[in-house]
PDB file of C-alpha atoms in Angstrom:
ATOM      1  CA  UNK G   1      75.362 106.934  47.174  1.00 33.00           C
ATOM      2  CA  UNK G   2      76.664 107.299  50.487  1.00 35.00           C
ATOM      3  CA  UNK G   3      76.156 104.016  52.788  1.00 38.00           C
ATOM      4  CA  UNK G   4      73.260 104.646  54.952  1.00 38.00           C
ATOM      5  CA  UNK G   5      73.907 104.915  58.974  1.00 40.00           C
ATOM      6  CA  UNK G   6      72.222 102.030  60.918  1.00 40.00           C
ATOM      7  CA  UNK G   7      70.599 104.809  63.823  1.00 40.00           C
ATOM      8  CA  UNK G   8      69.092 106.835  60.767  1.00 40.00           C
ATOM      9  CA  UNK G   9      66.915 104.605  57.699  1.00 38.00           C
ATOM     10  CA  UNK G  10      65.678 107.889  55.090  1.00 37.00           C
ATOM     11  CA  UNK G  11      62.265 108.284  52.248  1.00 37.00           C
ATOM     12  CA  UNK G  12      62.609 105.795  50.043  1.00 44.00           C
ATOM     13  CA  UNK G  13      64.134 108.679  48.050  1.00 44.00           C
ATOM     14  CA  UNK G  14      65.695 112.102  49.708  1.00 43.00           C
ATOM     15  CA  UNK G  15      64.221 115.085  48.119  1.00 43.00           C
ATOM     16  CA  UNK G  16      67.112 117.786  49.992  1.00 42.00           C
ATOM     17  CA  UNK G  17      67.558 120.113  47.410  1.00 47.00           C
ATOM     18  CA  UNK G  18      68.556 120.799  43.729  1.00 51.00           C
ATOM     19  CA  UNK G  19      72.233 120.828  41.439  1.00 53.00           C
ATOM     20  CA  UNK G  20      74.390 118.537  42.707  1.00 65.00           C
ATOM     21  CA  UNK G  21      72.722 117.343  45.527  1.00 81.00           C
ATOM     22  CA  UNK G  22      70.508 115.695  43.229  1.00 84.00           C
ATOM     23  CA  UNK G  23      73.299 114.425  41.527  1.00 81.00           C
ATOM     24  CA  UNK G  24      75.493 112.983  44.494  1.00 85.00           C
ATOM     25  CA  UNK G  25      72.527 111.199  45.905  1.00 86.00           C
ATOM     26  CA  UNK G  26      72.239 109.411  42.713  1.00 91.00           C
ATOM     27  CA  UNK G  27      76.081 109.213  42.520  1.00 91.00           C
ATOM     28  CA  UNK G  28      75.930 105.189  40.776  1.00 92.00           C
ATOM     29  CA  UNK G  29      73.040 106.439  38.192  1.00 93.00           C
ATOM     30  CA  UNK G  30      75.633 106.273  34.674  1.00 94.00           C
ATOM     31  CA  UNK G  31      75.648 109.986  33.360  1.00 91.00           C
ATOM     32  CA  UNK G  32      75.168 109.178  29.771  1.00 93.00           C
ATOM     33  CA  UNK G  33      71.639 108.177  29.929  1.00 95.00           C
ATOM     34  CA  UNK G  34      70.660 109.971  33.549  1.00 93.00           C
ATOM     35  CA  UNK G  35      71.527 114.442  34.604  1.00 90.00           C
ATOM     36  CA  UNK G  36      70.115 116.661  36.423  1.00 89.00           C
ATOM     37  CA  UNK G  37      66.580 117.172  34.855  1.00 89.00           C
ATOM     38  CA  UNK G  38      65.555 113.593  34.429  1.00 91.00           C
ATOM     39  CA  UNK G  39      66.920 112.565  38.416  1.00 90.00           C
ATOM     40  CA  UNK G  40      65.029 115.559  39.856  1.00 89.00           C
ATOM     41  CA  UNK G  41      61.987 114.709  38.196  1.00 88.00           C
ATOM     42  CA  UNK G  42      62.099 111.216  39.096  1.00 87.00           C
ATOM     43  CA  UNK G  43      62.336 112.656  42.444  1.00 86.00           C
ATOM     44  CA  UNK G  44      59.268 114.520  42.430  1.00 86.00           C
ATOM     45  CA  UNK G  45      57.472 112.232  40.022  1.00 83.00           C
ATOM     46  CA  UNK G  46      57.566 111.612  36.540  1.00 79.00           C
ATOM     47  CA  UNK G  47      53.793 113.488  34.705  1.00 76.00           C
ATOM     48  CA  UNK G  48      51.015 110.119  34.542  1.00 75.00           C
ATOM     49  CA  UNK G  49      53.318 107.813  36.399  1.00 76.00           C
ATOM     50  CA  UNK G  50      54.956 106.480  33.835  1.00 79.00           C
ATOM     51  CA  UNK G  51      57.835 107.067  32.234  1.00 86.00           C
ATOM     52  CA  UNK G  52      58.323 107.344  28.311  1.00 87.00           C
ATOM     53  CA  UNK G  53      60.718 108.165  25.207  1.00 89.00           C
ATOM     54  CA  UNK G  54      62.921 105.722  26.795  1.00 94.00           C
ATOM     55  CA  UNK G  55      64.566 102.836  24.523  1.00 96.00           C
ATOM     56  CA  UNK G  56      66.343 106.199  22.534  1.00 96.00           C
ATOM     57  CA  UNK G  57      68.237 106.179  25.942  1.00 97.00           C
ATOM     58  CA  UNK G  58      69.352 101.974  25.846  1.00 97.00           C
ATOM     59  CA  UNK G  59      70.927 102.692  21.845  1.00 97.00           C
ATOM     60  CA  UNK G  60      72.348 106.524  22.926  1.00 97.00           C
ATOM     61  CA  UNK G  61      75.756 105.282  21.789  1.00 97.00           C
ATOM     62  CA  UNK G  62      77.595 106.814  24.878  1.00 97.00           C
ATOM     63  CA  UNK G  63      74.819 104.253  27.188  1.00 98.00           C
ATOM     64  CA  UNK G  64      76.610 102.087  24.560  1.00 98.00           C
ATOM     65  CA  UNK G  65      80.221 102.426  24.946  1.00 98.00           C
ATOM     66  CA  UNK G  66      79.915 102.752  29.011  1.00 97.00           C
ATOM     67  CA  UNK G  67      78.033  99.315  29.021  1.00 97.00           C
ATOM     68  CA  UNK G  68      80.418  97.820  27.174  1.00 98.00           C
ATOM     69  CA  UNK G  69      83.046  99.392  29.811  1.00 97.00           C
ATOM     70  CA  UNK G  70      81.249  97.666  32.314  1.00 96.00           C
ATOM     71  CA  UNK G  71      80.832  93.746  30.215  1.00 96.00           C
ATOM     72  CA  UNK G  72      84.900  94.104  29.249  1.00 97.00           C
ATOM     73  CA  UNK G  73      85.347  94.705  33.672  1.00 96.00           C
ATOM     74  CA  UNK G  74      83.454  91.941  34.427  1.00 93.00           C
ATOM     75  CA  UNK G  75      85.130  89.999  31.992  1.00 92.00           C
ATOM     76  CA  UNK G  76      83.212  86.674  31.427  1.00 91.00           C
ATOM     77  CA  UNK G  77      83.406  83.619  29.273  1.00 92.00           C
ATOM     78  CA  UNK G  78      81.726  83.920  25.703  1.00 94.00           C
ATOM     79  CA  UNK G  79      77.969  82.175  24.854  1.00 95.00           C
ATOM     80  CA  UNK G  80      76.828  80.284  21.870  1.00 95.00           C
ATOM     81  CA  UNK G  81      78.308  82.216  19.492  1.00 95.00           C
ATOM     82  CA  UNK G  82      81.554  81.795  21.377  1.00 94.00           C
ATOM     83  CA  UNK G  83      82.569  85.534  21.523  1.00 96.00           C
ATOM     84  CA  UNK G  84      84.237  85.540  24.077  1.00 96.00           C
ATOM     85  CA  UNK G  85      85.108  89.820  25.217  1.00 97.00           C
ATOM     86  CA  UNK G  86      88.988  89.540  23.510  1.00 97.00           C
ATOM     87  CA  UNK G  87      87.296  89.349  19.881  1.00 97.00           C
ATOM     88  CA  UNK G  88      84.376  91.503  20.841  1.00 97.00           C
ATOM     89  CA  UNK G  89      86.572  94.105  21.182  1.00 97.00           C
ATOM     90  CA  UNK G  90      87.642  93.434  17.702  1.00 96.00           C
ATOM     91  CA  UNK G  91      86.620  96.601  15.599  1.00 93.00           C
ATOM     92  CA  UNK G  92      84.671  97.619  18.684  1.00 97.00           C
ATOM     93  CA  UNK G  93      83.272 100.694  16.869  1.00 97.00           C
ATOM     94  CA  UNK G  94      81.827  98.991  14.672  1.00 97.00           C
ATOM     95  CA  UNK G  95      79.737  95.570  16.584  1.00 98.00           C
ATOM     96  CA  UNK G  96      78.618  98.576  19.121  1.00 98.00           C
ATOM     97  CA  UNK G  97      77.142 100.824  15.956  1.00 98.00           C
ATOM     98  CA  UNK G  98      75.325  97.507  14.489  1.00 98.00           C
ATOM     99  CA  UNK G  99      73.680  96.873  18.260  1.00 98.00           C
ATOM    100  CA  UNK G 100      72.573 100.668  18.345  1.00 98.00           C
ATOM    101  CA  UNK G 101      70.868 100.351  14.690  1.00 98.00           C
ATOM    102  CA  UNK G 102      69.377  96.669  15.547  1.00 97.00           C
ATOM    103  CA  UNK G 103      68.315  98.422  19.213  1.00 97.00           C
ATOM    104  CA  UNK G 104      66.431 101.636  16.821  1.00 96.00           C
ATOM    105  CA  UNK G 105      65.118  99.943  14.064  1.00 96.00           C
ATOM    106  CA  UNK G 106      63.503  97.214  16.509  1.00 95.00           C
ATOM    107  CA  UNK G 107      65.595  94.003  14.659  1.00 96.00           C
ATOM    108  CA  UNK G 108      67.185  93.342  17.467  1.00 97.00           C
ATOM    109  CA  UNK G 109      67.353  89.412  19.007  1.00 95.00           C
ATOM    110  CA  UNK G 110      68.639  88.662  21.779  1.00 95.00           C
ATOM    111  CA  UNK G 111      70.664  84.942  20.945  1.00 95.00           C
ATOM    112  CA  UNK G 112      69.456  82.332  23.101  1.00 93.00           C
ATOM    113  CA  UNK G 113      72.087  81.650  26.171  1.00 92.00           C
ATOM    114  CA  UNK G 114      74.353  78.991  26.800  1.00 93.00           C
ATOM    115  CA  UNK G 115      73.600  76.832  29.444  1.00 90.00           C
ATOM    116  CA  UNK G 116      76.358  75.974  32.216  1.00 88.00           C
ATOM    117  CA  UNK G 117      76.587  75.104  35.970  1.00 88.00           C
ATOM    118  CA  UNK G 118      78.155  76.063  38.914  1.00 86.00           C
ATOM    119  CA  UNK G 119      78.061  74.616  42.516  1.00 87.00           C
ATOM    120  CA  UNK G 120      75.684  75.058  44.875  1.00 80.00           C
ATOM    121  CA  UNK G 121      77.397  76.204  48.002  1.00 81.00           C
ATOM    122  CA  UNK G 122      76.053  74.232  50.591  1.00 79.00           C
ATOM    123  CA  UNK G 123      74.459  71.831  48.747  1.00 80.00           C
ATOM    124  CA  UNK G 124      76.066  68.854  46.291  1.00 83.00           C
ATOM    125  CA  UNK G 125      73.625  70.028  43.841  1.00 84.00           C
ATOM    126  CA  UNK G 126      74.754  72.238  40.396  1.00 85.00           C
ATOM    127  CA  UNK G 127      73.243  76.046  40.538  1.00 82.00           C
ATOM    128  CA  UNK G 128      71.626  76.289  36.136  1.00 82.00           C
ATOM    129  CA  UNK G 129      73.505  78.933  35.232  1.00 84.00           C
ATOM    130  CA  UNK G 130      72.416  81.141  31.386  1.00 87.00           C
ATOM    131  CA  UNK G 131      75.549  82.806  29.737  1.00 92.00           C
ATOM    132  CA  UNK G 132      74.096  85.294  27.158  1.00 94.00           C
ATOM    133  CA  UNK G 133      77.048  86.625  24.386  1.00 96.00           C
ATOM    134  CA  UNK G 134      79.014  89.268  24.588  1.00 97.00           C
ATOM    135  CA  UNK G 135      76.724  91.262  22.802  1.00 97.00           C
ATOM    136  CA  UNK G 136      73.805  90.412  24.416  1.00 96.00           C
ATOM    137  CA  UNK G 137      75.165  91.599  27.721  1.00 96.00           C
ATOM    138  CA  UNK G 138      76.035  94.885  25.887  1.00 97.00           C
ATOM    139  CA  UNK G 139      72.663  96.015  25.475  1.00 97.00           C
ATOM    140  CA  UNK G 140      71.177  93.956  28.851  1.00 95.00           C
ATOM    141  CA  UNK G 141      74.145  96.789  30.549  1.00 95.00           C
ATOM    142  CA  UNK G 142      72.638  99.442  28.184  1.00 96.00           C
ATOM    143  CA  UNK G 143      68.945  98.655  29.141  1.00 96.00           C
ATOM    144  CA  UNK G 144      69.661  98.476  32.916  1.00 94.00           C
ATOM    145  CA  UNK G 145      71.807 101.654  33.277  1.00 95.00           C
ATOM    146  CA  UNK G 146      68.614 103.461  31.831  1.00 95.00           C
ATOM    147  CA  UNK G 147      65.468 101.362  33.887  1.00 93.00           C
ATOM    148  CA  UNK G 148      66.620 100.798  37.079  1.00 92.00           C
ATOM    149  CA  UNK G 149      66.966 103.552  38.813  1.00 92.00           C
ATOM    150  CA  UNK G 150      63.205 103.815  37.952  1.00 91.00           C
ATOM    151  CA  UNK G 151      62.494 100.816  40.127  1.00 88.00           C
ATOM    152  CA  UNK G 152      65.353 102.353  42.828  1.00 87.00           C
ATOM    153  CA  UNK G 153      62.635 104.307  43.308  1.00 82.00           C
ATOM    154  CA  UNK G 154      60.283 102.540  44.908  1.00 81.00           C
ATOM    155  CA  UNK G 155      61.939 100.330  47.487  1.00 80.00           C
ATOM    156  CA  UNK G 156      61.629 100.562  50.714  1.00 77.00           C
ATOM    157  CA  UNK G 157      65.311 102.181  52.837  1.00 80.00           C
ATOM    158  CA  UNK G 158      65.197  98.863  54.705  1.00 78.00           C
ATOM    159  CA  UNK G 159      65.527  96.475  51.701  1.00 81.00           C
ATOM    160  CA  UNK G 160      69.136  95.650  51.106  1.00 81.00           C
ATOM    161  CA  UNK G 161      69.302  93.245  47.990  1.00 78.00           C
ATOM    162  CA  UNK G 162      69.620  93.304  44.737  1.00 77.00           C
ATOM    163  CA  UNK G 163      70.692  97.900  45.270  1.00 83.00           C
ATOM    164  CA  UNK G 164      73.166  99.463  44.096  1.00 85.00           C
ATOM    165  CA  UNK G 165      75.255 100.881  47.549  1.00 85.00           C
ATOM    166  CA  UNK G 166      73.981  98.578  49.504  1.00 85.00           C
ATOM    167  CA  UNK G 167      75.575  95.650  50.816  1.00 85.00           C
ATOM    168  CA  UNK G 168      74.220  92.718  53.592  1.00 84.00           C
ATOM    169  CA  UNK G 169      76.995  93.826  55.908  1.00 89.00           C
ATOM    170  CA  UNK G 170      74.093  97.156  55.866  1.00 89.00           C
ATOM    171  CA  UNK G 171      71.327  95.465  56.242  1.00 87.00           C
ATOM    172  CA  UNK G 172      73.313  92.902  59.514  1.00 88.00           C
ATOM    173  CA  UNK G 173      74.037  95.721  61.378  1.00 91.00           C
ATOM    174  CA  UNK G 174      70.065  97.524  61.130  1.00 88.00           C
ATOM    175  CA  UNK G 175      69.563  93.729  62.139  1.00 86.00           C
ATOM    176  CA  UNK G 176      71.713  94.281  65.532  1.00 90.00           C
ATOM    177  CA  UNK G 177      70.240  97.913  65.719  1.00 91.00           C
ATOM    178  CA  UNK G 178      66.999  96.698  66.108  1.00 89.00           C
ATOM    179  CA  UNK G 179      67.540  93.579  68.722  1.00 90.00           C
ATOM    180  CA  UNK G 180      69.408  95.612  71.155  1.00 92.00           C
ATOM    181  CA  UNK G 181      65.630  97.810  70.718  1.00 93.00           C
ATOM    182  CA  UNK G 182      64.659  95.135  71.797  1.00 92.00           C
ATOM    183  CA  UNK G 183      62.826  93.013  68.406  1.00 87.00           C
ATOM    184  CA  UNK G 184      63.579  90.038  69.208  1.00 84.00           C
ATOM    185  CA  UNK G 185      61.968  88.044  66.720  1.00 84.00           C
ATOM    186  CA  UNK G 186      63.183  87.042  63.742  1.00 78.00           C
ATOM    187  CA  UNK G 187      61.592  85.577  60.510  1.00 78.00           C
ATOM    188  CA  UNK G 188      64.404  84.194  58.178  1.00 79.00           C
ATOM    189  CA  UNK G 189      62.376  83.794  54.665  1.00 76.00           C
ATOM    190  CA  UNK G 190      63.656  81.551  51.580  1.00 75.00           C
ATOM    191  CA  UNK G 191      61.151  81.005  48.969  1.00 74.00           C
ATOM    192  CA  UNK G 192      61.698  77.776  46.826  1.00 74.00           C
ATOM    193  CA  UNK G 193      62.540  78.322  43.386  1.00 71.00           C
ATOM    194  CA  UNK G 194      61.213  82.071  43.026  1.00 70.00           C
ATOM    195  CA  UNK G 195      62.407  83.150  40.704  1.00 69.00           C
ATOM    196  CA  UNK G 196      61.454  79.507  38.379  1.00 68.00           C
ATOM    197  CA  UNK G 197      57.870  80.360  39.292  1.00 73.00           C
ATOM    198  CA  UNK G 198      57.126  83.902  38.236  1.00 75.00           C
ATOM    199  CA  UNK G 199      54.514  84.069  35.363  1.00 79.00           C
ATOM    200  CA  UNK G 200      56.287  86.699  33.035  1.00 82.00           C
ATOM    201  CA  UNK G 201      52.677  88.248  31.875  1.00 85.00           C
ATOM    202  CA  UNK G 202      52.263  89.171  35.469  1.00 84.00           C
ATOM    203  CA  UNK G 203      56.089  90.804  35.922  1.00 84.00           C
ATOM    204  CA  UNK G 204      55.385  92.429  32.844  1.00 89.00           C
ATOM    205  CA  UNK G 205      52.459  93.989  33.910  1.00 90.00           C
ATOM    206  CA  UNK G 206      54.552  95.423  36.678  1.00 87.00           C
ATOM    207  CA  UNK G 207      56.994  96.566  35.237  1.00 89.00           C
ATOM    208  CA  UNK G 208      54.455  98.823  32.669  1.00 92.00           C
ATOM    209  CA  UNK G 209      53.184  99.986  35.640  1.00 91.00           C
ATOM    210  CA  UNK G 210      56.417 102.308  35.314  1.00 90.00           C
ATOM    211  CA  UNK G 211      57.755 102.297  32.068  1.00 92.00           C
ATOM    212  CA  UNK G 212      55.457 102.982  28.903  1.00 93.00           C
ATOM    213  CA  UNK G 213      58.012 103.026  26.294  1.00 94.00           C
ATOM    214  CA  UNK G 214      56.846 100.453  23.801  1.00 95.00           C
ATOM    215  CA  UNK G 215      60.316  99.906  22.678  1.00 96.00           C
ATOM    216  CA  UNK G 216      62.062  98.860  26.202  1.00 95.00           C
ATOM    217  CA  UNK G 217      58.880  97.194  26.978  1.00 95.00           C
ATOM    218  CA  UNK G 218      59.351  95.297  24.197  1.00 95.00           C
ATOM    219  CA  UNK G 219      63.041  94.253  25.074  1.00 95.00           C
ATOM    220  CA  UNK G 220      62.853  93.176  28.154  1.00 93.00           C
ATOM    221  CA  UNK G 221      59.848  90.780  26.865  1.00 91.00           C
ATOM    222  CA  UNK G 222      62.351  89.433  24.217  1.00 91.00           C
ATOM    223  CA  UNK G 223      64.475  88.196  26.824  1.00 88.00           C
ATOM    224  CA  UNK G 224      61.647  85.868  28.451  1.00 84.00           C
ATOM    225  CA  UNK G 225      61.231  84.377  25.340  1.00 84.00           C
ATOM    226  CA  UNK G 226      65.134  83.925  24.788  1.00 86.00           C
ATOM    227  CA  UNK G 227      65.797  80.063  24.540  1.00 87.00           C
ATOM    228  CA  UNK G 228      68.284  78.756  26.167  1.00 89.00           C
ATOM    229  CA  UNK G 229      70.990  75.989  24.569  1.00 89.00           C
ATOM    230  CA  UNK G 230      71.746  72.928  25.739  1.00 87.00           C
ATOM    231  CA  UNK G 231      75.126  71.116  24.269  1.00 84.00           C
ATOM    232  CA  UNK G 232      73.602  70.249  21.665  1.00 84.00           C
ATOM    233  CA  UNK G 233      69.461  70.955  22.765  1.00 84.00           C
ATOM    234  CA  UNK G 234      67.229  74.021  21.779  1.00 84.00           C
ATOM    235  CA  UNK G 235      64.926  74.448  23.833  1.00 79.00           C
ATOM    236  CA  UNK G 236      62.647  77.099  25.493  1.00 75.00           C
ATOM    237  CA  UNK G 237      61.564  77.807  28.562  1.00 67.00           C
ATOM    238  CA  UNK G 238      57.845  78.136  30.205  1.00 59.00           C
ATOM    239  CA  UNK G 239      56.612  79.881  33.169  1.00 48.00           C
ATOM    240  CA  UNK G 240      59.276  81.510  35.271  1.00 46.00           C
ATOM    241  CA  UNK G 241      62.228  81.585  33.098  1.00 44.00           C
ATOM    242  CA  UNK G 242      64.037  83.809  35.484  1.00 45.00           C
ATOM    243  CA  UNK G 243      66.465  81.554  36.793  1.00 48.00           C
ATOM    244  CA  UNK G 244      68.220  81.372  32.960  1.00 47.00           C
ATOM    245  CA  UNK G 245      68.519  85.214  33.110  1.00 46.00           C
ATOM    246  CA  UNK G 246      70.512  85.883  36.146  1.00 44.00           C
ATOM    247  CA  UNK G 247      72.083  88.564  34.134  1.00 45.00           C
ATOM    248  CA  UNK G 248      68.966  90.661  32.823  1.00 50.00           C
ATOM    249  CA  UNK G 249      67.978  93.612  34.581  1.00 52.00           C
ATOM    250  CA  UNK G 250      65.083  94.606  36.399  1.00 50.00           C
ATOM    251  CA  UNK G 251      64.618  90.948  37.202  1.00 51.00           C
ATOM    252  CA  UNK G 252      65.320  90.893  40.888  1.00 50.00           C
ATOM    253  CA  UNK G 253      64.053  94.320  40.909  1.00 51.00           C
ATOM    254  CA  UNK G 254      60.623  94.852  39.986  1.00 50.00           C
ATOM    255  CA  UNK G 255      59.925  91.156  41.275  1.00 50.00           C
ATOM    256  CA  UNK G 256      61.246  92.349  44.810  1.00 54.00           C
ATOM    257  CA  UNK G 257      59.201  95.431  45.245  1.00 50.00           C
ATOM    258  CA  UNK G 258      56.072  93.762  46.354  1.00 52.00           C
ATOM    259  CA  UNK G 259      57.738  91.868  49.466  1.00 49.00           C
ATOM    260  CA  UNK G 260      59.165  95.316  50.121  1.00 50.00           C
ATOM    261  CA  UNK G 261      55.763  97.719  49.341  1.00 47.00           C
ATOM    262  CA  UNK G 262      54.068  94.770  52.000  1.00 48.00           C
ATOM    263  CA  UNK G 263      56.509  94.222  54.905  1.00 48.00           C
ATOM    264  CA  UNK G 264      56.607  98.033  54.682  1.00 46.00           C
ATOM    265  CA  UNK G 265      51.498  98.622  54.784  1.00 47.00           C
ATOM    266  CA  UNK G 266      52.109  96.035  58.542  1.00 47.00           C
ATOM    267  CA  UNK G 267      55.067  98.414  60.102  1.00 48.00           C
ATOM    268  CA  UNK G 268      57.121  95.588  59.398  1.00 49.00           C
ATOM    269  CA  UNK G 269      60.621  96.192  61.092  1.00 51.00           C
ATOM    270  CA  UNK G 270      62.292  94.717  58.325  1.00 48.00           C
ATOM    271  CA  UNK G 271      65.579  93.733  56.622  1.00 51.00           C
ATOM    272  CA  UNK G 272      64.953  92.337  53.254  1.00 50.00           C
ATOM    273  CA  UNK G 273      68.173  91.311  51.162  1.00 48.00           C
ATOM    274  CA  UNK G 274      69.836  88.168  50.053  1.00 44.00           C
ATOM    275  CA  UNK G 275      73.429  87.706  48.904  1.00 33.00           C
ATOM    276  CA  UNK G 276      73.183  84.423  46.024  1.00 31.00           C
ATOM    277  CA  UNK G 277      70.591  83.143  43.100  1.00 26.00           C
TER     278      UNK G 277
END
């Protein structure tokens, strides 16, 4: 989708017509998963308000291969199994087929994430980071390809954080437009350790309002119980494990949606964005 002009804010999902126009509006979605018929259903409303029959799209061969290409492009180091991008690519077809079979049979279990630390901008503290294995990153990306459009359609046009085709500079342009229009009050809100304090059960309840596929829900929940390997110590996070899951699909989107809806109900002119974790 094209960037939104600062003086024009669309509805959450524009419904302009069929055919190529739908594909243009959803140009960022993975074509190995989403066809025009599915996108049209997403725009007009899914029957019952919940999405079913999704897990087969996660383990679809074309989707797993597309997910691999994204993981490969992003590079990054290996996880707890020490398998690098280059190593994973050796025997790639067999590896992807193995992942597909595990997902198909419900035997897939993500490995613990490897704890690493990175500098925290503007602070002497270090930010903890969880690094999944390459195989888990492929599955996560395949899952994200399936579920991200489902949550994307719920956002207000003034929300810019964690969204495809959205950038912080667009939010700044909208803030500038609002200032010129006479809105002079700016509220900067930062909830301390927000992703550390979200109850997993509450998060899954919100996800389940949109997704009814038990296989996908189980897959998402498996990441909530994923262990963390720090040095030689393996531990399982309790409440709010989201900071360890920076690459897990749907966490940022599903946890930010309530805030966009709250501001929308208050008819508040706002720009929601976040550029760092």
